[in-house]
Structure formats: structure tokens, C-alpha cells
Amino acid sequence: MELYQKPAYELSDMLKKKECSALELTESVFKRIDTVEDKVDAYLTVCKEQALQKAKAVDEAIASGKTLHQLAGIPIGIKDNISTKGIRTTCASKMLENYVPPFDAAVMNKINSADMIITGKLNMDEFAMGSSTENSHYKTTKNPHDLSRVPGGSSGGSAAAVAACEAIIALGSDTGGSIRQPAAYCGVVGLKPTYGSVSRYGLVAFASSLDQIGPIGRNVKDVAMLQSLICGHDKMDATSKNIQYPNYSDNLKSNLLGLKIGIPKEYFGDGIEPAVKQAVMNAVKEMESNGAIVKEITLPSTDFALNSYYILSSAEASSNLARFDGVKYGYRTAEYDSLTDMYEKTRSEGFGDEVKRRIMLGTFVLSSGYYDAYYKKAKLLQRKISQEFSTAFADVDVIATPTVPSPAFKIGENIGDPLKMYATDICTVTINIAGLPAISIPCGMDNNMPVGMQLIGNKFDEQTLLNAAFGYEQLIGGFNQMPKII
Ligand code: GLN
């Protein structure tokens, strides 16, 4: 087995025992990038020189006997909406084509102080709006399991890079499913943490009340390790929760005995492909026969979730994206004859169609004539959806659902039909609306494409969620489906 194929937790041990060097590991990952990147198109910026230099520094630190973080020397890819000091951060938009942040996001400070090795910046849907990476201004990432299919989105570059072993682990962001949906499509593990557990400082905002940064890896333990590193209170983010966060990976338990799993019937309805339902139910049954207790539950407002999500997220996006006006930073149109003309041309030329659609929708639902009819109703539904989850969690420890209604679709299949594209988010958006943590793990294959199971946890109870996911992973002997890219 090549180094680039190994899990982070095993590589961490190997580095400590000097069975491999950080330089060998980093070179192995870049060799993989050189071999498959022209097929997968996961990266927008590759940071080879910096990565090799950092790897040498980590090796020197190891040689000098310094005690390092357990993720030291592990190559990580970063979604391109997370600010990286001195490294271009485009959000896959023409608007930020040449933008190099003068500061690091809070999560990057943690990654750098843990001495992780940044491989580069990963492709995404423009400003994280989309479900396929087809909204990237630069290129569409391909699903490593079938290059004619999408990797999902918006963190499609992150999920594809991890699945294709072009990174050992990655960071994504999730506003309505953007970590979990691509993780499901690419057959990897993606965690959307509880709102407020990971600092958003330096994450380019899409919908601030829904956005969360989270890890994508090839196994639950790697994801738990990275989550333990990036979570925690940050005074730079007013919504960051100041509580004690456990070390999730040190406390991982695979015992499923007595774990109460809720099955909400609303997530297994007509829109969900039978093979997907079957794969998720088989996984749940497997957990049940190993000691878990399965209960049917109901989350009646699920039907309204997509409408609420697209109203709330677009409203916030329309406000957040007002800053891209050609004045302060980013793209500015070449020729204009007044300030208003400059704004109009800059924004017309700098944003792609989907971003403009969201800005228009958001401005509309916030306008004085329609605020009550749309935005206010969506806010009321948000409270109802959250209450239904709270009621459910009085009875169960985790909730199991499909992550996405069907496996990855073909490139081009949904791009002309926004509503069809939005419908793929039906199982994931409720979790952001309620601020809960949720993880997508592989639970089978349908026509040679991965199927994901979503486990939803109670607020700030990532430990129970990760334990449940780890329990299932151990039961089935690990997630081992390597994609067939080459
Ligand atoms: N697909 C959803 C959207 O387009 C979710 C995006 C996200 O989570 N960033 O809004």
C-alpha cells in the first residue's frame, strides 16, 4: 500500500515511530496528485513547494525529539473559501480570482500550529452555492468513482481529493449539506459539526447563521482527530460556543449496545431511490443486530425544509455578498462611467449565474412587501423544525437517514434545472436549519456508485455521533471502496 492511501491515524503513528518521514509522505501525496489530478480536477491551487518545505521542517522537529501534535506532518487539502494567508482564496469565483488573504482563518491557525501540511486549495461551487461543483468559475471536479459524474458540492473538490487520495484529509464547509452530500457521492466520511463549535472567522460567508467548517476523511477516526483539532471557542466569532470540547478521537467507542437510533419516516418517502433506502435500512439493521435499539420517529415539518432553507440562505447571502462591489478588493470591471455603473458591471461580470440567482431571491424575500410572506415564515418554520428535533432527541441518541436521495448524477444532468439541483439537498438542509451535527458515512453501493448514510446527533454531542459512526465502520470492517480512477 502506498503512503497516500493510508489513514491519517496510522500515518501519525508511523511518523512518530520514524517508519516514514513527513517528506516521504508529502512526496507520495504529490506523486498521486501528479498522476490523477488531470482526471479529477479537485484543486484550484496546488502548494507543492510550501508543502515540501513544511514537511522538511516537521522531520527536523521529529528528529530533534520535539513532541508534536498527532496530526503533525499529515497532508491536508483546504476548501477554497477558507482564508489562507499568502495563498490565493478564490471561492471558485471570478470575483476573487487574484485575492490573496492577508490573514489566516481561525481553523488555519490551528492547522498550522499542529504542523499539518497544506497541499493546496480545493475546488467548490462558487461561494459554496451548489451541489455539484459545476458552479465553479474555473472547472468541474469529477467523481473519482466515475469521471462522468459529479463529486457533489459545494465541497466537491474536498471530497474528491480525499476519495482519490490526493489528500489524506480535507476541510470543507457546510451550509445546507456541502460536506455531507459530496462525502456521500464520493464514498468518504464528512462531518458537519454543531453550529458554534468551529470558528467561522476567516470562512468567506455564504449564510452566516447556517455555515460551519468541518472535516472530510476516509474513516471516522481521522475525521474525529481533525474535528478535535478545529473545534473550540474563538472570541473572533461571536457565535462560537464557549464550552469544554472533548478529544473525540481519544474517546471513540465502537460499542453499539443500547444506542437508540431514530428512523424518521419523512426521510424515507417517495423521492428517495429504493436502492438508497435499502442500503441505509440494511446498515441500521446491522447496527440493531449488534445491540442498537431502533425506533420509528416523526419529523413532520421536513416537507417545508427546502423552501425554508433556500429563503433563509439566500436572504443572508444577498447581504453577505454585498461586500463584493469592486471597491475594496476582488474583481473590478475595466470600463465604467459612474460609481453605480462600476458596481453594476463589476457584479454582473464577477458573479456567476447561480450566485446572481441567490442574490436576487434573497433581496426579494427581504424586500418590504414580501418579508412577512417569505422570510418571516421561513424563520417560524426554522423554530418548528428545531423543536421537532429537540422532541426527537428526548427519545433517541442519533437519527439515521439517507444523506442524499440517490447516488451521484451525471455532469450536466441537473445544471439547467435549479429546482432539481436544490432537491438533492432534501435530507441535509434541516440539520443546518436546526444547528445540529451530522455525519455522512458510506453504507453501500448502487450501480457501482457509493451511497451515504447520514447520522444526526444532538447539539454539541459529536462524541455520540462519532461513536455511532465508528461502531458501524468497525462492524463492517472499515470503509474500503477505492475509486477506480485509473
Ligand atoms: N447545495 C446547497 C446550496 O446550494 C448547500 C450548499 C452548502 O452547504 N454550502 O445552497
Tab-separated table of C-alpha atoms and ligand atoms in Angstrom:
chain	number	residue	atom	x	y	z
A	1	MET	CA	0.000	0.000	0.000
A	2	GLU	CA	1.258	3.471	-0.893
A	3	LEU	CA	1.607	6.080	1.847
A	4	TYR	CA	-1.046	8.284	0.209
A	5	GLN	CA	-3.636	5.510	0.673
A	6	LYS	CA	-3.163	5.170	4.408
A	7	PRO	CA	-5.358	6.685	7.115
A	8	ALA	CA	-4.116	9.750	8.984
A	9	TYR	CA	-4.171	7.952	12.349
A	10	GLU	CA	-1.868	5.219	11.025
A	11	LEU	CA	0.460	7.708	9.321
A	12	SER	CA	0.614	9.668	12.558
A	13	ASP	CA	1.926	6.553	14.336
A	14	MET	CA	4.374	5.800	11.537
A	15	LEU	CA	5.769	9.334	11.697
A	16	LYS	CA	6.187	9.096	15.446
A	17	LYS	CA	7.968	5.738	15.159
A	18	LYS	CA	10.054	7.082	12.260
A	19	GLU	CA	8.727	4.350	9.927
A	20	CYS	CA	8.283	7.066	7.325
A	21	SER	CA	9.186	10.731	7.137
A	22	ALA	CA	6.826	13.656	6.582
A	23	LEU	CA	8.775	14.374	3.406
A	24	GLU	CA	8.229	10.851	2.040
A	25	LEU	CA	4.537	11.092	2.878
A	26	THR	CA	4.142	14.521	1.295
A	27	GLU	CA	6.044	13.422	-1.817
A	28	SER	CA	3.793	10.390	-2.055
A	29	VAL	CA	0.661	12.572	-1.981
A	30	PHE	CA	2.094	14.907	-4.653
A	31	LYS	CA	3.034	11.922	-6.790
A	32	ARG	CA	-0.600	10.894	-6.586
A	33	ILE	CA	-1.717	14.433	-7.449
A	34	ASP	CA	0.595	14.395	-10.482
A	35	THR	CA	-0.915	11.088	-11.618
A	36	VAL	CA	-4.641	11.687	-11.205
A	37	GLU	CA	-5.309	15.420	-10.888
A	38	ASP	CA	-5.760	15.987	-14.611
A	39	LYS	CA	-8.639	13.485	-14.456
A	40	VAL	CA	-10.210	14.556	-11.153
A	41	ASP	CA	-9.677	18.356	-11.196
A	42	ALA	CA	-10.015	18.675	-7.427
A	43	TYR	CA	-7.512	21.501	-6.869
A	44	LEU	CA	-7.650	25.191	-7.728
A	45	THR	CA	-4.205	25.890	-6.250
A	46	VAL	CA	-1.501	23.325	-5.505
A	47	CYS	CA	1.044	24.336	-2.832
A	48	LYS	CA	3.810	21.845	-3.593
A	49	GLU	CA	6.883	23.921	-2.710
A	50	GLN	CA	5.490	25.198	0.595
A	51	ALA	CA	4.293	21.693	1.468
A	52	LEU	CA	7.687	20.078	0.850
A	53	GLN	CA	9.402	22.779	2.889
A	54	LYS	CA	6.972	22.342	5.758
A	55	ALA	CA	7.461	18.553	5.607
A	56	LYS	CA	11.224	19.011	5.978
A	57	ALA	CA	10.660	21.276	8.982
A	58	VAL	CA	8.373	18.666	10.571
A	59	ASP	CA	11.017	15.975	10.028
A	60	GLU	CA	13.634	18.163	11.690
A	61	ALA	CA	11.318	18.752	14.645
A	62	ILE	CA	10.719	14.992	14.951
A	63	ALA	CA	14.455	14.309	14.724
A	64	SER	CA	15.155	16.829	17.455
A	65	GLY	CA	12.809	14.925	19.757
A	66	LYS	CA	10.138	17.623	19.969
A	67	THR	CA	6.674	16.421	20.949
A	68	LEU	CA	4.327	17.283	18.110
A	69	HIS	CA	0.567	17.242	17.647
A	70	GLN	CA	-0.761	13.868	16.476
A	71	LEU	CA	-1.722	15.413	13.130
A	72	ALA	CA	1.743	16.922	12.567
A	73	GLY	CA	3.076	16.039	9.134
A	74	ILE	CA	-0.319	14.930	7.762
A	75	PRO	CA	-1.131	16.431	4.329
A	76	ILE	CA	-4.456	18.279	4.275
A	77	GLY	CA	-6.389	19.967	1.446
A	78	ILE	CA	-8.407	23.118	2.197
A	79	LYS	CA	-11.662	24.225	0.584
A	80	ASP	CA	-11.075	27.463	-1.280
A	81	ASN	CA	-13.490	29.554	0.796
A	82	ILE	CA	-11.293	29.263	3.901
A	83	SER	CA	-8.852	32.172	4.156
A	84	THR	CA	-5.223	31.158	3.916
A	85	LYS	CA	-2.632	33.865	4.498
A	86	GLY	CA	-0.479	34.293	1.414
A	87	ILE	CA	-2.355	31.589	-0.539
A	88	ARG	CA	-4.947	32.577	-3.148
A	89	THR	CA	-8.505	32.094	-1.878
A	90	THR	CA	-10.945	32.357	-4.771
A	91	CYS	CA	-14.225	30.795	-3.544
A	92	ALA	CA	-14.155	29.403	-7.118
A	93	SER	CA	-15.347	32.839	-8.261
A	94	LYS	CA	-14.052	35.205	-10.887
A	95	MET	CA	-14.771	37.879	-8.267
A	96	LEU	CA	-11.820	36.680	-6.150
A	97	GLU	CA	-9.569	35.365	-8.919
A	98	ASN	CA	-6.470	37.135	-7.623
A	99	TYR	CA	-7.399	37.556	-3.981
A	100	VAL	CA	-4.643	36.580	-1.545
A	101	PRO	CA	-5.856	36.930	2.061
A	102	PRO	CA	-3.613	38.919	4.422
A	103	PHE	CA	-4.726	36.720	7.338
A	104	ASP	CA	-5.452	33.120	8.257
A	105	ALA	CA	-8.875	31.775	9.200
A	106	ALA	CA	-9.092	30.595	12.826
A	107	VAL	CA	-9.085	26.951	11.654
A	108	MET	CA	-5.903	27.597	9.654
A	109	ASN	CA	-4.164	28.914	12.771
A	110	LYS	CA	-4.972	25.597	14.426
A	111	ILE	CA	-3.873	23.564	11.417
A	112	ASN	CA	-0.620	25.469	11.175
A	113	SER	CA	0.137	25.241	14.857
A	114	ALA	CA	-0.488	21.482	14.689
A	115	ASP	CA	2.135	21.392	11.879
A	116	MET	CA	-0.193	19.848	9.323
A	117	ILE	CA	0.934	20.129	5.706
A	118	ILE	CA	-1.275	22.141	3.368
A	119	THR	CA	-1.406	20.501	-0.054
A	120	GLY	CA	-3.483	23.251	-1.673
A	121	LYS	CA	-6.889	24.825	-2.137
A	122	LEU	CA	-9.801	22.749	-3.327
A	123	ASN	CA	-12.481	23.377	-5.911
A	124	MET	CA	-16.064	24.135	-4.944
A	125	ASP	CA	-19.256	25.674	-6.211
A	126	GLU	CA	-18.873	29.442	-6.435
A	127	PHE	CA	-19.249	30.920	-2.922
A	128	ALA	CA	-20.406	27.443	-1.791
A	129	MET	CA	-23.687	27.719	-3.686
A	130	GLY	CA	-24.433	24.458	-5.400
A	131	SER	CA	-24.468	20.691	-5.167
A	132	SER	CA	-22.079	19.556	-7.901
A	133	THR	CA	-19.038	21.924	-8.298
A	134	GLU	CA	-20.458	22.744	-11.722
A	135	ASN	CA	-20.934	26.302	-10.441
A	136	SER	CA	-17.166	26.769	-10.094
A	137	HIS	CA	-15.956	29.558	-12.382
A	138	TYR	CA	-12.812	27.532	-13.105
A	139	LYS	CA	-13.651	23.867	-13.661
A	140	THR	CA	-15.914	20.988	-12.688
A	141	THR	CA	-14.404	18.399	-10.372
A	142	LYS	CA	-15.064	14.783	-11.395
A	143	ASN	CA	-16.261	11.970	-9.164
A	144	PRO	CA	-13.291	9.584	-8.752
A	145	HIS	CA	-15.687	6.599	-8.866
A	146	ASP	CA	-16.962	7.615	-12.304
A	147	LEU	CA	-15.396	10.578	-14.070
A	148	SER	CA	-18.604	11.296	-15.989
A	149	ARG	CA	-20.407	12.033	-12.721
A	150	VAL	CA	-20.309	14.960	-10.305
A	151	PRO	CA	-18.473	14.677	-6.977
A	152	GLY	CA	-21.281	16.618	-5.285
A	153	GLY	CA	-20.949	20.075	-3.836
A	154	SER	CA	-20.266	22.524	-2.778
A	155	SER	CA	-17.190	20.896	-1.156
A	156	GLY	CA	-16.789	18.621	-4.192
A	157	GLY	CA	-13.062	19.284	-4.515
A	158	SER	CA	-12.507	18.317	-0.872
A	159	ALA	CA	-14.463	15.050	-1.096
A	160	ALA	CA	-12.986	14.073	-4.479
A	161	ALA	CA	-9.412	14.827	-3.358
A	162	VAL	CA	-9.815	12.644	-0.268
A	163	ALA	CA	-11.516	9.819	-2.205
A	164	ALA	CA	-8.840	9.945	-4.932
A	165	CYS	CA	-6.064	10.019	-2.279
A	166	GLU	CA	-4.886	13.441	-3.483
A	167	ALA	CA	-5.030	14.474	0.169
A	168	ILE	CA	-5.097	12.377	3.334
A	169	ILE	CA	-7.819	14.524	4.808
A	170	ALA	CA	-9.550	17.819	3.967
A	171	LEU	CA	-11.610	20.703	5.245
A	172	GLY	CA	-14.952	21.583	3.724
A	173	SER	CA	-17.808	23.863	4.708
A	174	ASP	CA	-21.464	23.010	5.049
A	175	THR	CA	-24.384	25.458	4.866
A	176	GLY	CA	-27.066	23.030	3.700
A	177	GLY	CA	-25.209	19.785	3.034
A	178	SER	CA	-21.975	20.788	1.352
A	179	ILE	CA	-19.766	18.476	3.408
A	180	ARG	CA	-22.137	15.522	3.738
A	181	GLN	CA	-23.540	15.369	0.203
A	182	PRO	CA	-20.149	15.252	-1.597
A	183	ALA	CA	-18.864	12.833	1.068
A	184	ALA	CA	-21.795	10.539	0.236
A	185	TYR	CA	-21.258	10.839	-3.525
A	186	CYS	CA	-17.524	10.123	-3.252
A	187	GLY	CA	-17.734	7.325	-0.682
A	188	VAL	CA	-15.916	9.121	2.140
A	189	VAL	CA	-16.764	10.384	5.637
A	190	GLY	CA	-17.882	14.001	6.170
A	191	LEU	CA	-18.841	15.698	9.413
A	192	LYS	CA	-20.918	18.873	9.668
A	193	PRO	CA	-20.268	19.971	13.247
A	194	THR	CA	-22.759	21.650	15.583
A	195	TYR	CA	-23.246	25.322	14.736
A	196	GLY	CA	-20.942	27.277	17.013
A	197	SER	CA	-18.397	24.519	17.635
A	198	VAL	CA	-15.902	25.506	14.913
A	199	SER	CA	-14.931	29.147	14.454
A	200	ARG	CA	-16.171	30.753	11.236
A	201	TYR	CA	-13.588	33.519	11.483
A	202	GLY	CA	-11.976	33.643	8.043
A	203	LEU	CA	-14.563	31.448	6.332
A	204	VAL	CA	-15.927	33.533	3.459
A	205	ALA	CA	-19.571	33.885	4.483
A	206	PHE	CA	-22.419	32.426	2.443
A	207	ALA	CA	-25.220	32.232	5.059
A	208	SER	CA	-23.659	33.083	8.408
A	209	SER	CA	-26.351	31.504	10.593
A	210	LEU	CA	-26.000	28.148	8.792
A	211	ASP	CA	-22.321	27.914	7.718
A	212	GLN	CA	-19.937	25.526	9.508
A	213	ILE	CA	-16.461	24.308	8.642
A	214	GLY	CA	-15.907	20.563	9.072
A	215	PRO	CA	-13.626	17.624	8.260
A	216	ILE	CA	-13.750	15.128	5.377
A	217	GLY	CA	-11.705	11.934	5.658
A	218	ARG	CA	-11.622	8.301	4.593
A	219	ASN	CA	-12.530	6.909	8.016
A	220	VAL	CA	-14.277	8.028	11.195
A	221	LYS	CA	-11.168	8.195	13.370
A	222	ASP	CA	-9.388	10.611	11.017
A	223	VAL	CA	-12.467	12.821	10.986
A	224	ALA	CA	-12.666	12.678	14.794
A	225	MET	CA	-8.986	13.666	15.044
A	226	LEU	CA	-9.403	16.669	12.766
A	227	GLN	CA	-12.631	17.754	14.477
A	228	SER	CA	-10.867	17.619	17.859
A	229	LEU	CA	-8.229	19.965	16.438
A	230	ILE	CA	-10.512	22.534	14.795
A	231	CYS	CA	-13.311	22.830	17.370
A	232	GLY	CA	-13.233	25.187	20.320
A	233	HIS	CA	-14.201	28.651	21.436
A	234	ASP	CA	-12.913	31.644	19.477
A	235	LYS	CA	-13.503	35.195	20.611
A	236	MET	CA	-13.247	36.341	16.970
A	237	ASP	CA	-16.550	34.584	16.189
A	238	ALA	CA	-19.499	35.890	18.197
A	239	THR	CA	-21.465	32.683	17.564
A	240	SER	CA	-18.686	30.432	18.833
A	241	LYS	CA	-19.766	28.482	21.905
A	242	ASN	CA	-17.558	28.645	24.967
A	243	ILE	CA	-17.745	25.146	26.431
A	244	GLN	CA	-15.348	22.312	27.128
A	245	TYR	CA	-14.869	20.216	23.949
A	246	PRO	CA	-13.740	16.610	24.403
A	247	ASN	CA	-10.982	14.943	22.415
A	248	TYR	CA	-13.302	12.920	20.194
A	249	SER	CA	-10.722	10.551	18.751
A	250	ASP	CA	-9.237	9.617	22.146
A	251	ASN	CA	-12.748	8.832	23.394
A	252	LEU	CA	-14.012	6.904	20.339
A	253	LYS	CA	-16.008	3.797	21.263
A	254	SER	CA	-17.350	1.246	18.838
A	255	ASN	CA	-19.806	-0.436	21.189
A	256	LEU	CA	-23.343	-0.021	19.852
A	257	LEU	CA	-25.056	-1.705	22.786
A	258	GLY	CA	-28.080	0.350	23.872
A	259	LEU	CA	-27.569	3.102	21.266
A	260	LYS	CA	-31.038	4.429	20.415
A	261	ILE	CA	-31.396	5.136	16.699
A	262	GLY	CA	-34.400	7.087	15.438
A	263	ILE	CA	-35.735	6.479	11.932
A	264	PRO	CA	-37.828	9.414	10.687
A	265	LYS	CA	-40.317	8.136	8.119
A	266	GLU	CA	-40.325	11.520	6.340
A	267	TYR	CA	-36.746	10.837	5.151
A	268	PHE	CA	-37.655	7.540	3.525
A	269	GLY	CA	-40.503	8.769	1.313
A	270	ASP	CA	-41.195	8.711	-2.406
A	271	GLY	CA	-38.360	10.996	-3.526
A	272	ILE	CA	-35.705	8.628	-2.178
A	273	GLU	CA	-34.416	5.969	-4.559
A	274	PRO	CA	-35.321	2.434	-3.387
A	275	ALA	CA	-31.699	1.225	-3.543
A	276	VAL	CA	-30.645	4.100	-1.272
A	277	LYS	CA	-33.425	3.378	1.251
A	278	GLN	CA	-32.439	-0.274	1.185
A	279	ALA	CA	-28.743	0.407	1.788
A	280	VAL	CA	-29.478	2.714	4.738
A	281	MET	CA	-32.008	0.308	6.268
A	282	ASN	CA	-29.574	-2.584	5.885
A	283	ALA	CA	-26.944	-0.571	7.752
A	284	VAL	CA	-29.414	0.270	10.506
A	285	LYS	CA	-30.428	-3.410	10.783
A	286	GLU	CA	-26.786	-4.378	11.061
A	287	MET	CA	-26.390	-1.908	13.930
A	288	GLU	CA	-29.578	-3.236	15.523
A	289	SER	CA	-28.366	-6.810	15.448
A	290	ASN	CA	-25.273	-5.616	17.287
A	291	GLY	CA	-27.115	-4.072	20.191
A	292	ALA	CA	-28.601	-0.795	18.932
A	293	ILE	CA	-32.276	-0.070	19.600
A	294	VAL	CA	-34.210	1.191	16.584
A	295	LYS	CA	-37.295	3.407	16.957
A	296	GLU	CA	-39.527	4.993	14.375
A	297	ILE	CA	-39.845	8.743	14.914
A	298	THR	CA	-41.550	11.597	13.117
A	299	LEU	CA	-40.252	14.981	11.949
A	300	PRO	CA	-43.413	16.350	10.306
A	301	SER	CA	-42.068	19.721	9.105
A	302	THR	CA	-39.436	18.121	6.858
A	303	ASP	CA	-41.629	18.890	3.833
A	304	PHE	CA	-41.098	22.628	4.359
A	305	ALA	CA	-37.373	22.434	4.967
A	306	LEU	CA	-36.130	23.000	1.426
A	307	ASN	CA	-38.271	26.100	0.950
A	308	SER	CA	-37.196	27.495	4.310
A	309	TYR	CA	-33.538	26.761	3.615
A	310	TYR	CA	-33.445	28.443	0.218
A	311	ILE	CA	-35.239	31.513	1.620
A	312	LEU	CA	-33.035	31.855	4.714
A	313	SER	CA	-29.730	31.074	2.998
A	314	SER	CA	-30.414	33.340	0.007
A	315	ALA	CA	-31.516	36.190	2.281
A	316	GLU	CA	-28.248	36.005	4.195
A	317	ALA	CA	-26.214	35.544	1.015
A	318	SER	CA	-27.704	38.672	-0.557
A	319	SER	CA	-26.472	40.653	2.413
A	320	ASN	CA	-23.099	38.913	2.828
A	321	LEU	CA	-22.188	39.262	-0.838
A	322	ALA	CA	-22.859	42.998	-0.867
A	323	ARG	CA	-19.200	43.462	0.080
A	324	PHE	CA	-18.054	42.376	-3.387
A	325	ASP	CA	-18.522	45.721	-5.062
A	326	GLY	CA	-15.250	46.340	-6.876
A	327	VAL	CA	-14.173	48.951	-4.323
A	328	LYS	CA	-12.379	47.181	-1.509
A	329	TYR	CA	-10.939	44.041	-3.051
A	330	GLY	CA	-11.590	41.467	-5.716
A	331	TYR	CA	-12.608	41.941	-9.323
A	332	ARG	CA	-13.372	45.387	-10.759
A	333	THR	CA	-14.763	45.931	-14.243
A	334	ALA	CA	-12.364	47.516	-16.725
A	335	GLU	CA	-14.501	50.375	-18.010
A	336	TYR	CA	-17.283	52.351	-16.355
A	337	ASP	CA	-18.679	55.848	-16.411
A	338	SER	CA	-20.066	56.297	-12.885
A	339	LEU	CA	-19.902	54.664	-9.482
A	340	THR	CA	-23.252	52.918	-9.997
A	341	ASP	CA	-22.149	51.739	-13.418
A	342	MET	CA	-18.948	50.348	-11.836
A	343	TYR	CA	-20.951	48.431	-9.191
A	344	GLU	CA	-23.343	47.041	-11.783
A	345	LYS	CA	-20.716	45.931	-14.262
A	346	THR	CA	-18.395	44.530	-11.580
A	347	ARG	CA	-21.131	42.398	-10.054
A	348	SER	CA	-22.628	41.350	-13.403
A	349	GLU	CA	-19.243	40.231	-14.703
A	350	GLY	CA	-17.731	38.939	-11.446
A	351	PHE	CA	-20.522	36.640	-10.243
A	352	GLY	CA	-21.789	33.504	-11.973
A	353	ASP	CA	-25.452	32.739	-12.693
A	354	GLU	CA	-26.229	30.755	-9.543
A	355	VAL	CA	-24.778	33.412	-7.249
A	356	LYS	CA	-26.814	36.092	-9.016
A	357	ARG	CA	-29.933	33.917	-8.715
A	358	ARG	CA	-29.421	33.641	-4.943
A	359	ILE	CA	-28.756	37.372	-4.547
A	360	MET	CA	-31.949	38.201	-6.427
A	361	LEU	CA	-34.006	35.657	-4.490
A	362	GLY	CA	-32.538	36.881	-1.195
A	363	THR	CA	-33.173	40.530	-1.979
A	364	PHE	CA	-36.730	39.671	-2.988
A	365	VAL	CA	-37.617	37.745	0.198
A	366	LEU	CA	-36.198	40.548	2.349
A	367	SER	CA	-37.956	43.364	0.488
A	368	SER	CA	-40.617	45.254	2.463
A	369	GLY	CA	-43.584	43.881	0.516
A	370	TYR	CA	-42.552	40.240	0.812
A	371	TYR	CA	-40.641	39.976	4.094
A	372	ASP	CA	-43.671	38.746	6.060
A	373	ALA	CA	-44.790	36.332	3.369
A	374	TYR	CA	-41.412	34.647	2.905
A	375	TYR	CA	-38.559	35.457	5.289
A	376	LYS	CA	-40.693	35.673	8.424
A	377	LYS	CA	-42.473	32.396	7.598
A	378	ALA	CA	-39.160	30.663	6.952
A	379	LYS	CA	-37.920	31.857	10.359
A	380	LEU	CA	-41.063	30.467	12.030
A	381	LEU	CA	-40.550	27.151	10.268
A	382	GLN	CA	-36.928	27.141	11.427
A	383	ARG	CA	-38.166	27.219	15.024
A	384	LYS	CA	-40.665	24.433	14.336
A	385	ILE	CA	-38.058	22.216	12.674
A	386	SER	CA	-35.657	22.768	15.592
A	387	GLN	CA	-38.372	21.939	18.137
A	388	GLU	CA	-39.234	18.709	16.348
A	389	PHE	CA	-35.590	17.632	16.518
A	390	SER	CA	-35.435	18.527	20.243
A	391	THR	CA	-38.508	16.400	20.877
A	392	ALA	CA	-36.982	13.531	18.911
A	393	PHE	CA	-33.710	13.711	20.848
A	394	ALA	CA	-35.577	13.263	24.125
A	395	ASP	CA	-36.110	9.670	22.950
A	396	VAL	CA	-33.143	8.755	20.764
A	397	ASP	CA	-29.342	9.242	20.693
A	398	VAL	CA	-28.903	9.571	16.945
A	399	ILE	CA	-31.168	9.747	13.899
A	400	ALA	CA	-30.377	7.772	10.736
A	401	THR	CA	-31.419	8.884	7.246
A	402	PRO	CA	-30.069	8.720	3.704
A	403	THR	CA	-27.604	11.580	3.061
A	404	VAL	CA	-28.853	12.156	-0.485
A	405	PRO	CA	-31.890	10.706	-2.311
A	406	SER	CA	-29.758	8.995	-4.994
A	407	PRO	CA	-26.108	8.392	-5.905
A	408	ALA	CA	-24.063	10.973	-7.835
A	409	PHE	CA	-25.714	12.237	-11.009
A	410	LYS	CA	-24.075	12.819	-14.393
A	411	ILE	CA	-22.211	16.042	-15.095
A	412	GLY	CA	-24.670	18.328	-16.917
A	413	GLU	CA	-27.750	16.357	-15.824
A	414	ASN	CA	-29.182	18.925	-13.367
A	415	ILE	CA	-27.319	22.116	-14.162
A	416	GLY	CA	-30.100	23.547	-16.352
A	417	ASP	CA	-32.778	22.891	-13.720
A	418	PRO	CA	-32.064	24.669	-10.412
A	419	LEU	CA	-35.075	23.161	-8.642
A	420	LYS	CA	-33.936	19.639	-9.481
A	421	MET	CA	-30.477	20.545	-8.204
A	422	TYR	CA	-31.923	22.014	-4.972
A	423	ALA	CA	-33.992	18.849	-4.440
A	424	THR	CA	-30.809	16.814	-3.861
A	425	ASP	CA	-30.434	18.731	-0.557
A	426	ILE	CA	-33.715	17.478	0.901
A	427	CYS	CA	-32.112	15.263	3.585
A	428	THR	CA	-29.321	17.617	4.627
A	429	VAL	CA	-30.719	21.167	4.927
A	430	THR	CA	-32.830	20.521	8.051
A	431	ILE	CA	-29.670	19.861	10.044
A	432	ASN	CA	-28.227	23.325	9.325
A	433	ILE	CA	-31.622	24.912	9.976
A	434	ALA	CA	-31.592	23.312	13.434
A	435	GLY	CA	-27.840	23.858	14.027
A	436	LEU	CA	-27.222	20.156	14.702
A	437	PRO	CA	-24.186	17.972	13.982
A	438	ALA	CA	-24.459	15.247	11.331
A	439	ILE	CA	-22.078	12.851	9.639
A	440	SER	CA	-22.259	11.046	6.316
A	441	ILE	CA	-20.646	7.607	6.138
A	442	PRO	CA	-20.553	5.113	3.265
A	443	CYS	CA	-23.167	2.351	3.631
A	444	GLY	CA	-23.135	0.536	0.317
A	445	MET	CA	-23.018	0.844	-3.455
A	446	ASP	CA	-25.723	1.341	-6.064
A	447	ASN	CA	-24.662	0.669	-9.667
A	448	ASN	CA	-21.017	0.959	-8.612
A	449	MET	CA	-21.589	4.364	-7.028
A	450	PRO	CA	-21.295	4.986	-3.274
A	451	VAL	CA	-24.385	5.501	-1.105
A	452	GLY	CA	-24.177	7.545	2.088
A	453	MET	CA	-25.970	7.180	5.392
A	454	GLN	CA	-26.480	10.334	7.431
A	455	LEU	CA	-26.378	10.093	11.210
A	456	ILE	CA	-27.687	13.168	13.017
A	457	GLY	CA	-26.724	13.968	16.604
A	458	ASN	CA	-27.890	16.228	19.375
A	459	LYS	CA	-26.288	19.685	19.722
A	460	PHE	CA	-22.647	19.552	20.838
A	461	ASP	CA	-22.861	15.756	21.165
A	462	GLU	CA	-20.393	14.980	18.380
A	463	GLN	CA	-18.988	12.224	20.590
A	464	THR	CA	-22.139	10.076	20.477
A	465	LEU	CA	-22.451	10.739	16.753
A	466	LEU	CA	-18.847	9.798	16.014
A	467	ASN	CA	-19.107	6.725	18.257
A	468	ALA	CA	-22.183	5.527	16.357
A	469	ALA	CA	-20.428	6.072	13.009
A	470	PHE	CA	-17.280	4.367	14.313
A	471	GLY	CA	-19.367	1.468	15.637
A	472	TYR	CA	-20.857	0.866	12.201
A	473	GLU	CA	-17.491	1.256	10.474
A	474	GLN	CA	-15.931	-1.361	12.776
A	475	LEU	CA	-18.883	-3.708	12.241
A	476	ILE	CA	-18.400	-3.782	8.502
A	477	GLY	CA	-14.611	-3.991	8.745
A	478	GLY	CA	-13.889	-0.448	7.534
A	479	PHE	CA	-14.773	1.651	4.502
A	480	ASN	CA	-12.584	0.191	1.829
A	481	GLN	CA	-14.014	1.002	-1.574
A	482	MET	CA	-11.155	2.594	-3.529
A	483	PRO	CA	-12.393	4.512	-6.565
A	484	LYS	CA	-11.440	3.254	-9.984
A	485	ILE	CA	-9.949	6.406	-11.472
A	486	ILE	CA	-7.052	4.806	-13.278
B	1	GLN	N1	-26.459	22.731	-2.044
B	1	GLN	C1	-26.824	23.684	-1.061
B	1	GLN	C2	-26.872	25.062	-1.696
B	1	GLN	O1	-26.658	25.151	-2.829
B	1	GLN	C3	-25.883	23.647	0.087
B	1	GLN	C4	-24.649	24.422	-0.110
B	1	GLN	C5	-23.749	24.411	1.080
B	1	GLN	O2	-23.929	23.658	2.020
B	1	GLN	N2	-22.767	25.301	1.036
B	1	GLN	O3	-27.138	26.029	-1.062
